[in-house]
Amino acid sequence: MTWPPIREELRGIEPYGAPQLDVPVQLNVNENPYGPSADAAADIARSVGEAATTLNRYPDREFVDLRHQLAAYLNSSGGEGITPDMVWAANGSNEIMLQLLQAFGGPGRSALSFAPTYSMYPEYARDSNTEWLAGRREEDFSLDLDAARALVEEKAPSVVLLPSPNNPTGTALPPEAVSVLCEAAGNGIVVVDEAYGEFRRDGTPSALELLPRHRNLVVTRTMSKAFALAGARLGYLAADPAICDAIRVVRLPYHLSAVTQATALAALRHSRELLGKVDDLREERDRTVAWLREQGFEVADSDANFALFGRLADRHAVWQGLLDRGVLIRETGPDGWLRVSIGTPEEMTAFRQALTDTMRTNDVVKEQP
Ligand SMILES: *Cc1c(COP(=O)(O)O)cnc(C)c1O
């Protein structure tokens, strides 16, 4: 008898998660390297202090204030006409994703994405007993739209997951592609995961503007990346109110704590400060991509706050070489590639130095094209 009596398909599986190592330069989970300003932190503390006096009561189950403020924020960030009943929130957009699969996936149903993509999606499919289907991205990590449409039409998945910008490649999807796939999906739900939406390059629109045209479109966002609030755990979506109502059936009672709601509301009052470093990070990203290319690496075009670079004959050796020099990046994505999150200018200098040193002392690492 094996112990514990876990579900067969979960036996022996390691829990997901990047290593949390205490090193000087942490560029591995796409966090915003700049903490909240003193003003924002003080307002969050004051708001949480007020909420603390009411913690004997359950929180507002429908988080009405927060939905109003999130709708207002989305209307200032690529959306138009988004109303509070079109907004839903949870403990990180990862919980949103799970709730979507609980509501719209399940036995006899499937979810589809295009690899390489976010490694959590197949886990939520597994956890919700949803069949997982993966199409392929092109060599440059874009989508072949005709092939993608044909696959969606053939498989008729209940949920299509389209991160834009994609993790770990940084690739954004043009709105025309989202529209085509929304139509191809018929009655299936199309989720555009815009966790990195605020980092997109000029001229890359948000899928929010397509909401009035496609009732099966869901756009998710998070406060974990551009908003510099990963520790608070707040993700949200905009969609047809009927989709929000469907999620309310599967959500846990009072899933958003009063402390979380107070924190998120205070953060939204300071959105300008919290998002204040996004332009700096975008510039630092473009500099990092250019520098990596100058060194002869292949680098995926990025609309996010990270860069995927390759191709390395032994990526683990390079990752370890950087770690030995105090710089933690992420061993993820297709074999031969590594992902670096964009940090402060000082952190990126440390990264460039560590990578230069590593490549010098390790002659096996760069693959000949
Ligand atoms: C980081 C990330 C998220 C955000 O996760 P949270 O649960 O909101 O912290 C969502 N989707 C992708 C693709 C991500 O990389």
mmCIF file of C-alpha atoms and ligand atoms in Angstrom:
data_model
loop_
_atom_site.group_PDB
_atom_site.id
_atom_site.type_symbol
_atom_site.label_atom_id
_atom_site.label_comp_id
_atom_site.label_asym_id
_atom_site.label_seq_id
_atom_site.Cartn_x
_atom_site.Cartn_y
_atom_site.Cartn_z
ATOM 1 C CA MET A 1 0.000 0.000 0.000
ATOM 2 C CA THR A 2 1.379 3.395 -0.923
ATOM 3 C CA TRP A 3 0.980 6.219 1.506
ATOM 4 C CA PRO A 4 -0.612 8.749 1.378
ATOM 5 C CA PRO A 5 -3.508 7.523 -0.776
ATOM 6 C CA ILE A 6 -3.180 10.384 -3.231
ATOM 7 C CA ARG A 7 -4.932 10.293 -6.641
ATOM 8 C CA GLU A 8 -3.095 7.959 -9.008
ATOM 9 C CA GLU A 9 -2.183 10.691 -11.487
ATOM 10 C CA LEU A 10 -0.653 12.869 -8.741
ATOM 11 C CA ARG A 11 1.594 10.168 -7.284
ATOM 12 C CA GLY A 12 5.282 11.095 -7.274
ATOM 13 C CA ILE A 13 4.721 14.553 -8.752
ATOM 14 C CA GLU A 14 6.885 17.370 -7.369
ATOM 15 C CA PRO A 15 4.979 20.549 -6.480
ATOM 16 C CA TYR A 16 5.539 23.347 -8.973
ATOM 17 C CA GLY A 17 7.735 26.270 -8.035
ATOM 18 C CA ALA A 18 10.932 28.057 -8.898
ATOM 19 C CA PRO A 19 13.710 27.623 -6.334
ATOM 20 C CA GLN A 20 13.432 30.333 -3.643
ATOM 21 C CA LEU A 21 17.116 30.920 -2.911
ATOM 22 C CA ASP A 22 18.580 33.684 -0.828
ATOM 23 C CA VAL A 23 21.008 35.223 -3.325
ATOM 24 C CA PRO A 24 21.906 38.882 -3.892
ATOM 25 C CA VAL A 25 20.387 39.232 -7.388
ATOM 26 C CA GLN A 26 17.002 37.533 -7.902
ATOM 27 C CA LEU A 27 15.870 37.631 -11.504
ATOM 28 C CA ASN A 28 13.873 34.412 -11.652
ATOM 29 C CA VAL A 29 10.137 34.982 -11.088
ATOM 30 C CA ASN A 30 9.415 38.190 -13.028
ATOM 31 C CA GLU A 31 8.725 40.276 -9.942
ATOM 32 C CA ASN A 32 8.910 44.044 -10.058
ATOM 33 C CA PRO A 33 12.270 44.830 -8.421
ATOM 34 C CA TYR A 34 10.963 48.116 -7.011
ATOM 35 C CA GLY A 35 8.966 47.864 -3.786
ATOM 36 C CA PRO A 36 5.947 50.047 -3.046
ATOM 37 C CA SER A 37 6.711 53.682 -2.234
ATOM 38 C CA ALA A 38 6.672 54.800 1.409
ATOM 39 C CA ASP A 39 3.318 56.533 0.784
ATOM 40 C CA ALA A 40 1.731 53.476 -0.755
ATOM 41 C CA ALA A 41 3.088 51.197 1.974
ATOM 42 C CA ALA A 42 1.746 53.565 4.671
ATOM 43 C CA ASP A 43 -1.707 53.692 3.081
ATOM 44 C CA ILE A 44 -1.782 49.895 2.742
ATOM 45 C CA ALA A 45 -0.797 49.560 6.414
ATOM 46 C CA ARG A 46 -3.460 52.045 7.512
ATOM 47 C CA SER A 47 -6.150 50.316 5.428
ATOM 48 C CA VAL A 48 -5.209 46.884 6.719
ATOM 49 C CA GLY A 49 -5.264 48.351 10.240
ATOM 50 C CA GLU A 50 -8.850 49.493 9.705
ATOM 51 C CA ALA A 51 -9.831 46.134 8.263
ATOM 52 C CA ALA A 52 -8.280 44.453 11.301
ATOM 53 C CA THR A 53 -10.959 45.921 13.548
ATOM 54 C CA THR A 54 -13.648 44.022 11.598
ATOM 55 C CA LEU A 55 -11.932 40.654 11.253
ATOM 56 C CA ASN A 56 -14.513 38.913 13.459
ATOM 57 C CA ARG A 57 -16.859 39.246 10.443
ATOM 58 C CA TYR A 58 -16.594 37.520 7.079
ATOM 59 C CA PRO A 59 -15.482 39.865 4.297
ATOM 60 C CA ASP A 60 -17.701 41.242 1.522
ATOM 61 C CA ARG A 61 -18.220 38.081 -0.513
ATOM 62 C CA GLU A 62 -18.811 40.069 -3.698
ATOM 63 C CA PHE A 63 -15.971 42.587 -3.038
ATOM 64 C CA VAL A 64 -18.122 45.329 -4.545
ATOM 65 C CA ASP A 65 -15.765 48.257 -3.847
ATOM 66 C CA LEU A 66 -12.834 46.401 -5.287
ATOM 67 C CA ARG A 67 -14.741 45.452 -8.444
ATOM 68 C CA HIS A 68 -15.654 49.109 -8.977
ATOM 69 C CA GLN A 69 -12.051 50.226 -8.596
ATOM 70 C CA LEU A 70 -10.657 47.430 -10.766
ATOM 71 C CA ALA A 71 -13.167 48.313 -13.498
ATOM 72 C CA ALA A 72 -12.053 51.951 -13.321
ATOM 73 C CA TYR A 73 -8.410 50.909 -13.522
ATOM 74 C CA LEU A 74 -9.037 48.646 -16.535
ATOM 75 C CA ASN A 75 -10.835 51.487 -18.312
ATOM 76 C CA SER A 76 -7.660 53.529 -17.886
ATOM 77 C CA SER A 77 -5.444 50.655 -19.060
ATOM 78 C CA GLY A 78 -6.666 49.602 -22.498
ATOM 79 C CA GLY A 79 -10.314 48.863 -21.674
ATOM 80 C CA GLU A 80 -13.488 50.784 -22.441
ATOM 81 C CA GLY A 81 -16.928 50.569 -20.883
ATOM 82 C CA ILE A 82 -15.903 47.858 -18.417
ATOM 83 C CA THR A 83 -18.463 47.724 -15.599
ATOM 84 C CA PRO A 84 -18.074 46.166 -12.118
ATOM 85 C CA ASP A 85 -20.287 43.190 -13.023
ATOM 86 C CA MET A 86 -17.753 42.347 -15.754
ATOM 87 C CA VAL A 87 -14.936 42.091 -13.212
ATOM 88 C CA TRP A 88 -13.956 39.171 -11.019
ATOM 89 C CA ALA A 89 -10.975 38.831 -8.663
ATOM 90 C CA ALA A 90 -9.206 36.077 -6.734
ATOM 91 C CA ASN A 91 -5.978 35.303 -4.877
ATOM 92 C CA GLY A 92 -3.669 35.776 -7.836
ATOM 93 C CA SER A 93 -4.559 35.210 -11.461
ATOM 94 C CA ASN A 94 -3.476 31.626 -10.924
ATOM 95 C CA GLU A 95 -6.578 31.142 -8.782
ATOM 96 C CA ILE A 96 -8.614 32.830 -11.525
ATOM 97 C CA MET A 97 -7.241 30.304 -14.012
ATOM 98 C CA LEU A 98 -8.146 27.392 -11.749
ATOM 99 C CA GLN A 99 -11.653 28.778 -11.205
ATOM 100 C CA LEU A 100 -12.110 29.159 -14.966
ATOM 101 C CA LEU A 101 -11.163 25.521 -15.501
ATOM 102 C CA GLN A 102 -13.377 24.406 -12.611
ATOM 103 C CA ALA A 103 -16.320 26.250 -14.150
ATOM 104 C CA PHE A 104 -15.723 25.639 -17.846
ATOM 105 C CA GLY A 105 -13.474 22.553 -17.975
ATOM 106 C CA GLY A 106 -13.984 19.185 -16.300
ATOM 107 C CA PRO A 107 -14.430 15.543 -17.324
ATOM 108 C CA GLY A 108 -15.216 15.137 -21.024
ATOM 109 C CA ARG A 109 -13.966 18.645 -21.735
ATOM 110 C CA SER A 110 -10.588 19.957 -22.885
ATOM 111 C CA ALA A 111 -8.356 23.001 -22.553
ATOM 112 C CA LEU A 112 -5.884 24.024 -25.234
ATOM 113 C CA SER A 113 -2.830 26.266 -25.422
ATOM 114 C CA PHE A 114 0.231 26.615 -27.638
ATOM 115 C CA ALA A 115 3.626 25.488 -26.339
ATOM 116 C CA PRO A 116 6.042 26.655 -25.131
ATOM 117 C CA THR A 117 3.821 28.452 -22.656
ATOM 118 C CA TYR A 118 3.059 28.875 -18.972
ATOM 119 C CA SER A 119 3.762 25.604 -17.184
ATOM 120 C CA MET A 120 0.912 25.996 -14.671
ATOM 121 C CA TYR A 121 -1.877 25.639 -17.253
ATOM 122 C CA PRO A 122 -1.541 21.859 -17.682
ATOM 123 C CA GLU A 123 -1.509 21.483 -13.897
ATOM 124 C CA TYR A 124 -4.871 23.234 -13.542
ATOM 125 C CA ALA A 125 -6.233 21.080 -16.340
ATOM 126 C CA ARG A 126 -5.042 17.982 -14.463
ATOM 127 C CA ASP A 127 -6.445 19.213 -11.133
ATOM 128 C CA SER A 128 -9.853 19.912 -12.679
ATOM 129 C CA ASN A 129 -9.927 16.639 -14.683
ATOM 130 C CA THR A 130 -9.834 18.563 -17.934
ATOM 131 C CA GLU A 131 -8.068 17.000 -20.912
ATOM 132 C CA TRP A 132 -4.952 19.026 -21.824
ATOM 133 C CA LEU A 133 -4.195 19.776 -25.470
ATOM 134 C CA ALA A 134 -1.114 21.643 -26.693
ATOM 135 C CA GLY A 135 -0.510 23.053 -30.157
ATOM 136 C CA ARG A 136 2.933 24.348 -31.136
ATOM 137 C CA ARG A 137 4.308 27.816 -31.594
ATOM 138 C CA GLU A 138 6.567 28.705 -34.535
ATOM 139 C CA GLU A 139 10.375 28.843 -34.301
ATOM 140 C CA ASP A 140 10.127 32.538 -33.316
ATOM 141 C CA PHE A 141 7.392 31.647 -30.749
ATOM 142 C CA SER A 142 4.642 33.419 -32.687
ATOM 143 C CA LEU A 143 1.413 31.639 -33.674
ATOM 144 C CA ASP A 144 0.737 30.359 -37.162
ATOM 145 C CA LEU A 145 -2.786 31.734 -37.145
ATOM 146 C CA ASP A 146 -4.197 29.425 -39.840
ATOM 147 C CA ALA A 147 -2.848 26.356 -38.082
ATOM 148 C CA ALA A 148 -4.033 27.648 -34.694
ATOM 149 C CA ARG A 149 -7.527 28.307 -36.006
ATOM 150 C CA ALA A 150 -7.676 24.875 -37.643
ATOM 151 C CA LEU A 151 -6.608 23.207 -34.388
ATOM 152 C CA VAL A 152 -9.200 25.101 -32.339
ATOM 153 C CA GLU A 153 -11.920 24.205 -34.862
ATOM 154 C CA GLU A 154 -10.869 20.555 -34.959
ATOM 155 C CA LYS A 155 -10.555 20.027 -31.192
ATOM 156 C CA ALA A 156 -13.372 22.372 -30.096
ATOM 157 C CA PRO A 157 -11.841 22.858 -26.629
ATOM 158 C CA SER A 158 -13.995 24.284 -23.836
ATOM 159 C CA VAL A 159 -11.177 26.656 -22.848
ATOM 160 C CA VAL A 160 -8.390 28.168 -24.960
ATOM 161 C CA LEU A 161 -5.543 29.745 -22.966
ATOM 162 C CA LEU A 162 -3.602 32.475 -24.734
ATOM 163 C CA PRO A 163 -1.065 34.322 -22.586
ATOM 164 C CA SER A 164 -0.167 37.635 -24.204
ATOM 165 C CA PRO A 165 2.639 38.475 -23.666
ATOM 166 C CA ASN A 166 3.418 34.766 -23.405
ATOM 167 C CA ASN A 167 5.510 33.363 -20.573
ATOM 168 C CA PRO A 168 8.344 32.302 -20.952
ATOM 169 C CA THR A 169 8.856 33.761 -24.446
ATOM 170 C CA GLY A 170 7.540 37.350 -24.052
ATOM 171 C CA THR A 171 5.567 37.083 -27.316
ATOM 172 C CA ALA A 172 2.428 39.241 -27.611
ATOM 173 C CA LEU A 173 -0.553 38.256 -29.767
ATOM 174 C CA PRO A 174 -2.015 40.750 -32.223
ATOM 175 C CA PRO A 175 -5.718 41.509 -31.519
ATOM 176 C CA GLU A 176 -6.671 40.166 -34.970
ATOM 177 C CA ALA A 177 -5.362 36.770 -33.904
ATOM 178 C CA VAL A 178 -7.369 36.885 -30.676
ATOM 179 C CA SER A 179 -10.503 37.766 -32.665
ATOM 180 C CA VAL A 180 -10.001 34.923 -35.131
ATOM 181 C CA LEU A 181 -9.516 32.415 -32.308
ATOM 182 C CA CYS A 182 -12.557 33.732 -30.391
ATOM 183 C CA GLU A 183 -14.640 33.045 -33.487
ATOM 184 C CA ALA A 184 -13.029 29.654 -34.080
ATOM 185 C CA ALA A 185 -13.761 28.655 -30.469
ATOM 186 C CA GLY A 186 -17.519 28.962 -30.984
ATOM 187 C CA ASN A 187 -19.037 28.400 -27.557
ATOM 188 C CA GLY A 188 -15.644 27.747 -25.938
ATOM 189 C CA ILE A 189 -14.077 30.322 -23.623
ATOM 190 C CA VAL A 190 -10.934 32.129 -24.835
ATOM 191 C CA VAL A 191 -8.726 33.389 -22.011
ATOM 192 C CA VAL A 192 -6.122 36.016 -22.853
ATOM 193 C CA ASP A 193 -3.762 36.031 -19.874
ATOM 194 C CA GLU A 194 -2.340 39.560 -19.740
ATOM 195 C CA ALA A 195 -0.268 39.080 -16.583
ATOM 196 C CA TYR A 196 2.446 41.142 -18.305
ATOM 197 C CA GLY A 197 0.054 43.400 -20.229
ATOM 198 C CA GLU A 198 1.323 46.672 -18.761
ATOM 199 C CA PHE A 199 4.831 45.969 -20.101
ATOM 200 C CA ARG A 200 3.749 45.635 -23.728
ATOM 201 C CA ARG A 201 5.649 47.727 -26.272
ATOM 202 C CA ASP A 202 4.088 50.837 -27.810
ATOM 203 C CA GLY A 203 1.670 49.873 -30.535
ATOM 204 C CA THR A 204 0.773 46.491 -28.980
ATOM 205 C CA PRO A 205 -2.897 46.813 -27.976
ATOM 206 C CA SER A 206 -4.602 45.037 -25.070
ATOM 207 C CA ALA A 207 -7.239 42.370 -25.765
ATOM 208 C CA LEU A 208 -9.521 44.382 -23.443
ATOM 209 C CA GLU A 209 -10.631 46.427 -26.431
ATOM 210 C CA LEU A 210 -12.090 43.277 -28.029
ATOM 211 C CA LEU A 211 -14.463 42.510 -25.143
ATOM 212 C CA PRO A 212 -17.497 44.239 -26.689
ATOM 213 C CA ARG A 213 -17.122 42.070 -29.810
ATOM 214 C CA HIS A 214 -16.657 38.597 -28.290
ATOM 215 C CA ARG A 215 -18.811 37.390 -25.418
ATOM 216 C CA ASN A 216 -16.569 34.285 -25.025
ATOM 217 C CA LEU A 217 -13.434 36.388 -24.396
ATOM 218 C CA VAL A 218 -11.907 36.602 -20.909
ATOM 219 C CA VAL A 219 -8.967 38.935 -20.233
ATOM 220 C CA THR A 220 -7.026 38.268 -17.035
ATOM 221 C CA ARG A 221 -4.633 40.621 -15.265
ATOM 222 C CA THR A 222 -2.667 40.537 -12.025
ATOM 223 C CA MET A 223 -1.203 42.898 -9.455
ATOM 224 C CA SER A 224 1.827 40.596 -9.143
ATOM 225 C CA LYS A 225 4.010 41.963 -11.941
ATOM 226 C CA ALA A 226 3.795 45.587 -13.145
ATOM 227 C CA PHE A 227 1.825 46.562 -10.026
ATOM 228 C CA ALA A 228 4.674 45.457 -7.733
ATOM 229 C CA LEU A 229 2.350 43.563 -5.403
ATOM 230 C CA ALA A 230 3.182 39.872 -5.838
ATOM 231 C CA GLY A 231 3.099 39.359 -2.068
ATOM 232 C CA ALA A 232 -0.517 40.500 -1.785
ATOM 233 C CA ARG A 233 -1.931 37.838 -4.167
ATOM 234 C CA LEU A 234 -4.525 39.625 -6.261
ATOM 235 C CA GLY A 235 -5.500 38.667 -9.790
ATOM 236 C CA TYR A 236 -8.607 39.630 -11.738
ATOM 237 C CA LEU A 237 -10.441 39.325 -15.017
ATOM 238 C CA ALA A 238 -12.796 41.214 -17.274
ATOM 239 C CA ALA A 239 -15.472 39.325 -19.211
ATOM 240 C CA ASP A 240 -19.178 39.016 -19.942
ATOM 241 C CA PRO A 241 -21.080 39.229 -16.603
ATOM 242 C CA ALA A 242 -22.487 35.736 -17.314
ATOM 243 C CA ILE A 243 -18.930 34.380 -17.107
ATOM 244 C CA CYS A 244 -18.378 36.074 -13.725
ATOM 245 C CA ASP A 245 -21.659 34.561 -12.530
ATOM 246 C CA ALA A 246 -20.520 31.101 -13.613
ATOM 247 C CA ILE A 247 -17.309 31.460 -11.603
ATOM 248 C CA ARG A 248 -19.287 32.454 -8.517
ATOM 249 C CA VAL A 249 -20.690 28.919 -8.522
ATOM 250 C CA VAL A 250 -17.258 27.312 -8.035
ATOM 251 C CA ARG A 251 -15.432 29.883 -5.888
ATOM 252 C CA LEU A 252 -14.821 29.099 -2.238
ATOM 253 C CA PRO A 253 -16.960 31.087 0.206
ATOM 254 C CA TYR A 254 -15.362 34.436 1.066
ATOM 255 C CA HIS A 255 -12.261 33.573 -0.964
ATOM 256 C CA LEU A 256 -10.934 37.157 -0.915
ATOM 257 C CA SER A 257 -10.036 38.089 2.647
ATOM 258 C CA ALA A 258 -10.818 41.515 4.113
ATOM 259 C CA VAL A 259 -7.058 42.058 4.405
ATOM 260 C CA THR A 260 -6.561 41.299 0.698
ATOM 261 C CA GLN A 261 -9.438 43.573 -0.305
ATOM 262 C CA ALA A 262 -8.122 46.435 1.830
ATOM 263 C CA THR A 263 -4.610 45.973 0.455
ATOM 264 C CA ALA A 264 -5.749 45.903 -3.163
ATOM 265 C CA LEU A 265 -7.992 48.962 -2.733
ATOM 266 C CA ALA A 266 -5.149 50.930 -1.156
ATOM 267 C CA ALA A 267 -2.794 49.818 -3.913
ATOM 268 C CA LEU A 268 -5.244 50.977 -6.575
ATOM 269 C CA ARG A 269 -5.328 54.414 -4.947
ATOM 270 C CA HIS A 270 -1.567 54.491 -5.565
ATOM 271 C CA SER A 271 -1.588 52.847 -8.975
ATOM 272 C CA ARG A 272 0.345 55.689 -10.551
ATOM 273 C CA GLU A 273 3.242 55.298 -8.092
ATOM 274 C CA LEU A 274 3.181 51.506 -8.133
ATOM 275 C CA LEU A 275 3.236 51.449 -11.925
ATOM 276 C CA GLY A 276 5.743 54.302 -11.985
ATOM 277 C CA LYS A 277 8.713 52.092 -12.800
ATOM 278 C CA VAL A 278 7.088 50.268 -15.709
ATOM 279 C CA ASP A 279 8.607 52.601 -18.323
ATOM 280 C CA ASP A 280 12.073 52.223 -16.776
ATOM 281 C CA LEU A 281 11.677 48.443 -16.786
ATOM 282 C CA ARG A 282 10.581 48.441 -20.433
ATOM 283 C CA GLU A 283 13.671 50.447 -21.375
ATOM 284 C CA GLU A 284 15.898 48.177 -19.315
ATOM 285 C CA ARG A 285 14.296 45.186 -21.069
ATOM 286 C CA ASP A 286 15.028 46.617 -24.514
ATOM 287 C CA ARG A 287 18.625 47.329 -23.468
ATOM 288 C CA THR A 288 19.012 43.800 -22.116
ATOM 289 C CA VAL A 289 17.632 42.214 -25.303
ATOM 290 C CA ALA A 290 19.958 44.371 -27.434
ATOM 291 C CA TRP A 291 22.981 43.538 -25.267
ATOM 292 C CA LEU A 292 22.279 39.790 -25.365
ATOM 293 C CA ARG A 293 21.986 39.944 -29.157
ATOM 294 C CA GLU A 294 25.296 41.821 -29.358
ATOM 295 C CA GLN A 295 26.865 38.943 -27.436
ATOM 296 C CA GLY A 296 25.640 36.571 -30.139
ATOM 297 C CA PHE A 297 22.681 35.075 -28.288
ATOM 298 C CA GLU A 298 19.361 34.440 -29.898
ATOM 299 C CA VAL A 299 16.685 36.404 -27.997
ATOM 300 C CA ALA A 300 12.919 36.208 -28.369
ATOM 301 C CA ASP A 301 11.207 39.572 -28.980
ATOM 302 C CA SER A 302 9.712 40.537 -25.622
ATOM 303 C CA ASP A 303 6.662 42.585 -24.639
ATOM 304 C CA ALA A 304 7.100 41.511 -21.009
ATOM 305 C CA ASN A 305 9.513 42.198 -18.125
ATOM 306 C CA PHE A 306 11.813 39.316 -18.980
ATOM 307 C CA ALA A 307 13.880 38.004 -21.864
ATOM 308 C CA LEU A 308 14.298 34.428 -23.114
ATOM 309 C CA PHE A 309 17.728 33.796 -24.576
ATOM 310 C CA GLY A 310 19.607 30.876 -26.119
ATOM 311 C CA ARG A 311 20.690 28.694 -27.581
ATOM 312 C CA LEU A 312 22.854 26.981 -25.066
ATOM 313 C CA ALA A 313 24.322 23.513 -25.416
ATOM 314 C CA ASP A 314 24.173 23.114 -21.625
ATOM 315 C CA ARG A 315 21.751 25.618 -20.155
ATOM 316 C CA HIS A 316 21.980 24.132 -16.696
ATOM 317 C CA ALA A 317 25.737 24.833 -16.614
ATOM 318 C CA VAL A 318 25.083 28.469 -17.530
ATOM 319 C CA TRP A 319 22.282 28.791 -14.952
ATOM 320 C CA GLN A 320 24.616 27.301 -12.310
ATOM 321 C CA GLY A 321 27.495 29.568 -13.402
ATOM 322 C CA LEU A 322 25.284 32.611 -12.854
ATOM 323 C CA LEU A 323 24.065 31.296 -9.504
ATOM 324 C CA ASP A 324 27.665 30.726 -8.387
ATOM 325 C CA ARG A 325 28.164 34.439 -9.084
ATOM 326 C CA GLY A 326 25.125 35.452 -7.028
ATOM 327 C CA VAL A 327 22.630 35.859 -9.874
ATOM 328 C CA LEU A 328 19.519 33.677 -9.901
ATOM 329 C CA ILE A 329 17.676 33.369 -13.222
ATOM 330 C CA ARG A 330 15.178 30.750 -14.435
ATOM 331 C CA GLU A 331 15.797 27.466 -16.145
ATOM 332 C CA THR A 332 12.546 27.234 -18.051
ATOM 333 C CA GLY A 333 11.166 27.122 -21.575
ATOM 334 C CA PRO A 334 12.490 25.017 -24.425
ATOM 335 C CA ASP A 335 15.737 23.171 -23.869
ATOM 336 C CA GLY A 336 18.736 25.374 -24.622
ATOM 337 C CA TRP A 337 17.050 28.593 -23.447
ATOM 338 C CA LEU A 338 17.088 30.539 -20.177
ATOM 339 C CA ARG A 339 14.804 33.314 -18.938
ATOM 340 C CA VAL A 340 16.026 36.410 -17.114
ATOM 341 C CA SER A 341 13.632 38.818 -15.381
ATOM 342 C CA ILE A 342 14.341 42.521 -15.732
ATOM 343 C CA GLY A 343 15.659 44.058 -12.519
ATOM 344 C CA THR A 344 17.160 47.393 -11.531
ATOM 345 C CA PRO A 345 20.055 48.796 -13.600
ATOM 346 C CA GLU A 346 22.445 47.594 -10.869
ATOM 347 C CA GLU A 347 20.994 44.086 -10.966
ATOM 348 C CA MET A 348 21.231 43.968 -14.760
ATOM 349 C CA THR A 349 24.861 45.074 -14.593
ATOM 350 C CA ALA A 350 25.501 42.179 -12.211
ATOM 351 C CA PHE A 351 23.692 39.843 -14.618
ATOM 352 C CA ARG A 352 25.734 41.001 -17.632
ATOM 353 C CA GLN A 353 28.974 40.641 -15.685
ATOM 354 C CA ALA A 354 28.078 37.188 -14.370
ATOM 355 C CA LEU A 355 27.003 35.974 -17.800
ATOM 356 C CA THR A 356 30.171 37.311 -19.434
ATOM 357 C CA ASP A 357 32.298 35.562 -16.803
ATOM 358 C CA THR A 358 30.339 32.332 -17.104
ATOM 359 C CA MET A 359 30.624 32.222 -20.881
ATOM 360 C CA ARG A 360 34.356 32.913 -20.662
ATOM 361 C CA THR A 361 35.067 30.104 -18.255
ATOM 362 C CA ASN A 362 32.768 27.561 -19.854
ATOM 363 C CA ASP A 363 33.517 26.768 -23.489
ATOM 364 C CA VAL A 364 30.797 24.158 -23.952
ATOM 365 C CA VAL A 365 27.836 26.402 -23.403
ATOM 366 C CA LYS A 366 26.966 28.222 -26.624
ATOM 367 C CA GLU A 367 25.581 26.089 -29.392
ATOM 368 C CA GLN A 368 26.809 26.615 -32.943
ATOM 369 C CA PRO A 369 23.921 27.699 -35.162
HETATM 370 C C1 LIG B 1 3.176 35.520 -13.240
HETATM 371 C C2 LIG B 1 2.078 35.023 -14.109
HETATM 372 C C3 LIG B 1 0.764 35.114 -13.686
HETATM 373 C C4 LIG B 1 0.399 35.794 -12.397
HETATM 374 O O1 LIG B 1 0.219 34.964 -11.373
HETATM 375 P P1 LIG B 1 -0.402 35.495 -9.999
HETATM 376 O O2 LIG B 1 -1.082 34.288 -9.491
HETATM 377 O O3 LIG B 1 -1.356 36.594 -10.325
HETATM 378 O O4 LIG B 1 0.733 35.948 -9.166
HETATM 379 C C5 LIG B 1 -0.244 34.672 -14.534
HETATM 380 N N1 LIG B 1 0.046 34.162 -15.734
HETATM 381 C C6 LIG B 1 1.295 34.068 -16.183
HETATM 382 C C7 LIG B 1 1.544 33.535 -17.545
HETATM 383 C C8 LIG B 1 2.352 34.474 -15.375
HETATM 384 O O5 LIG B 1 3.608 34.353 -15.807
#
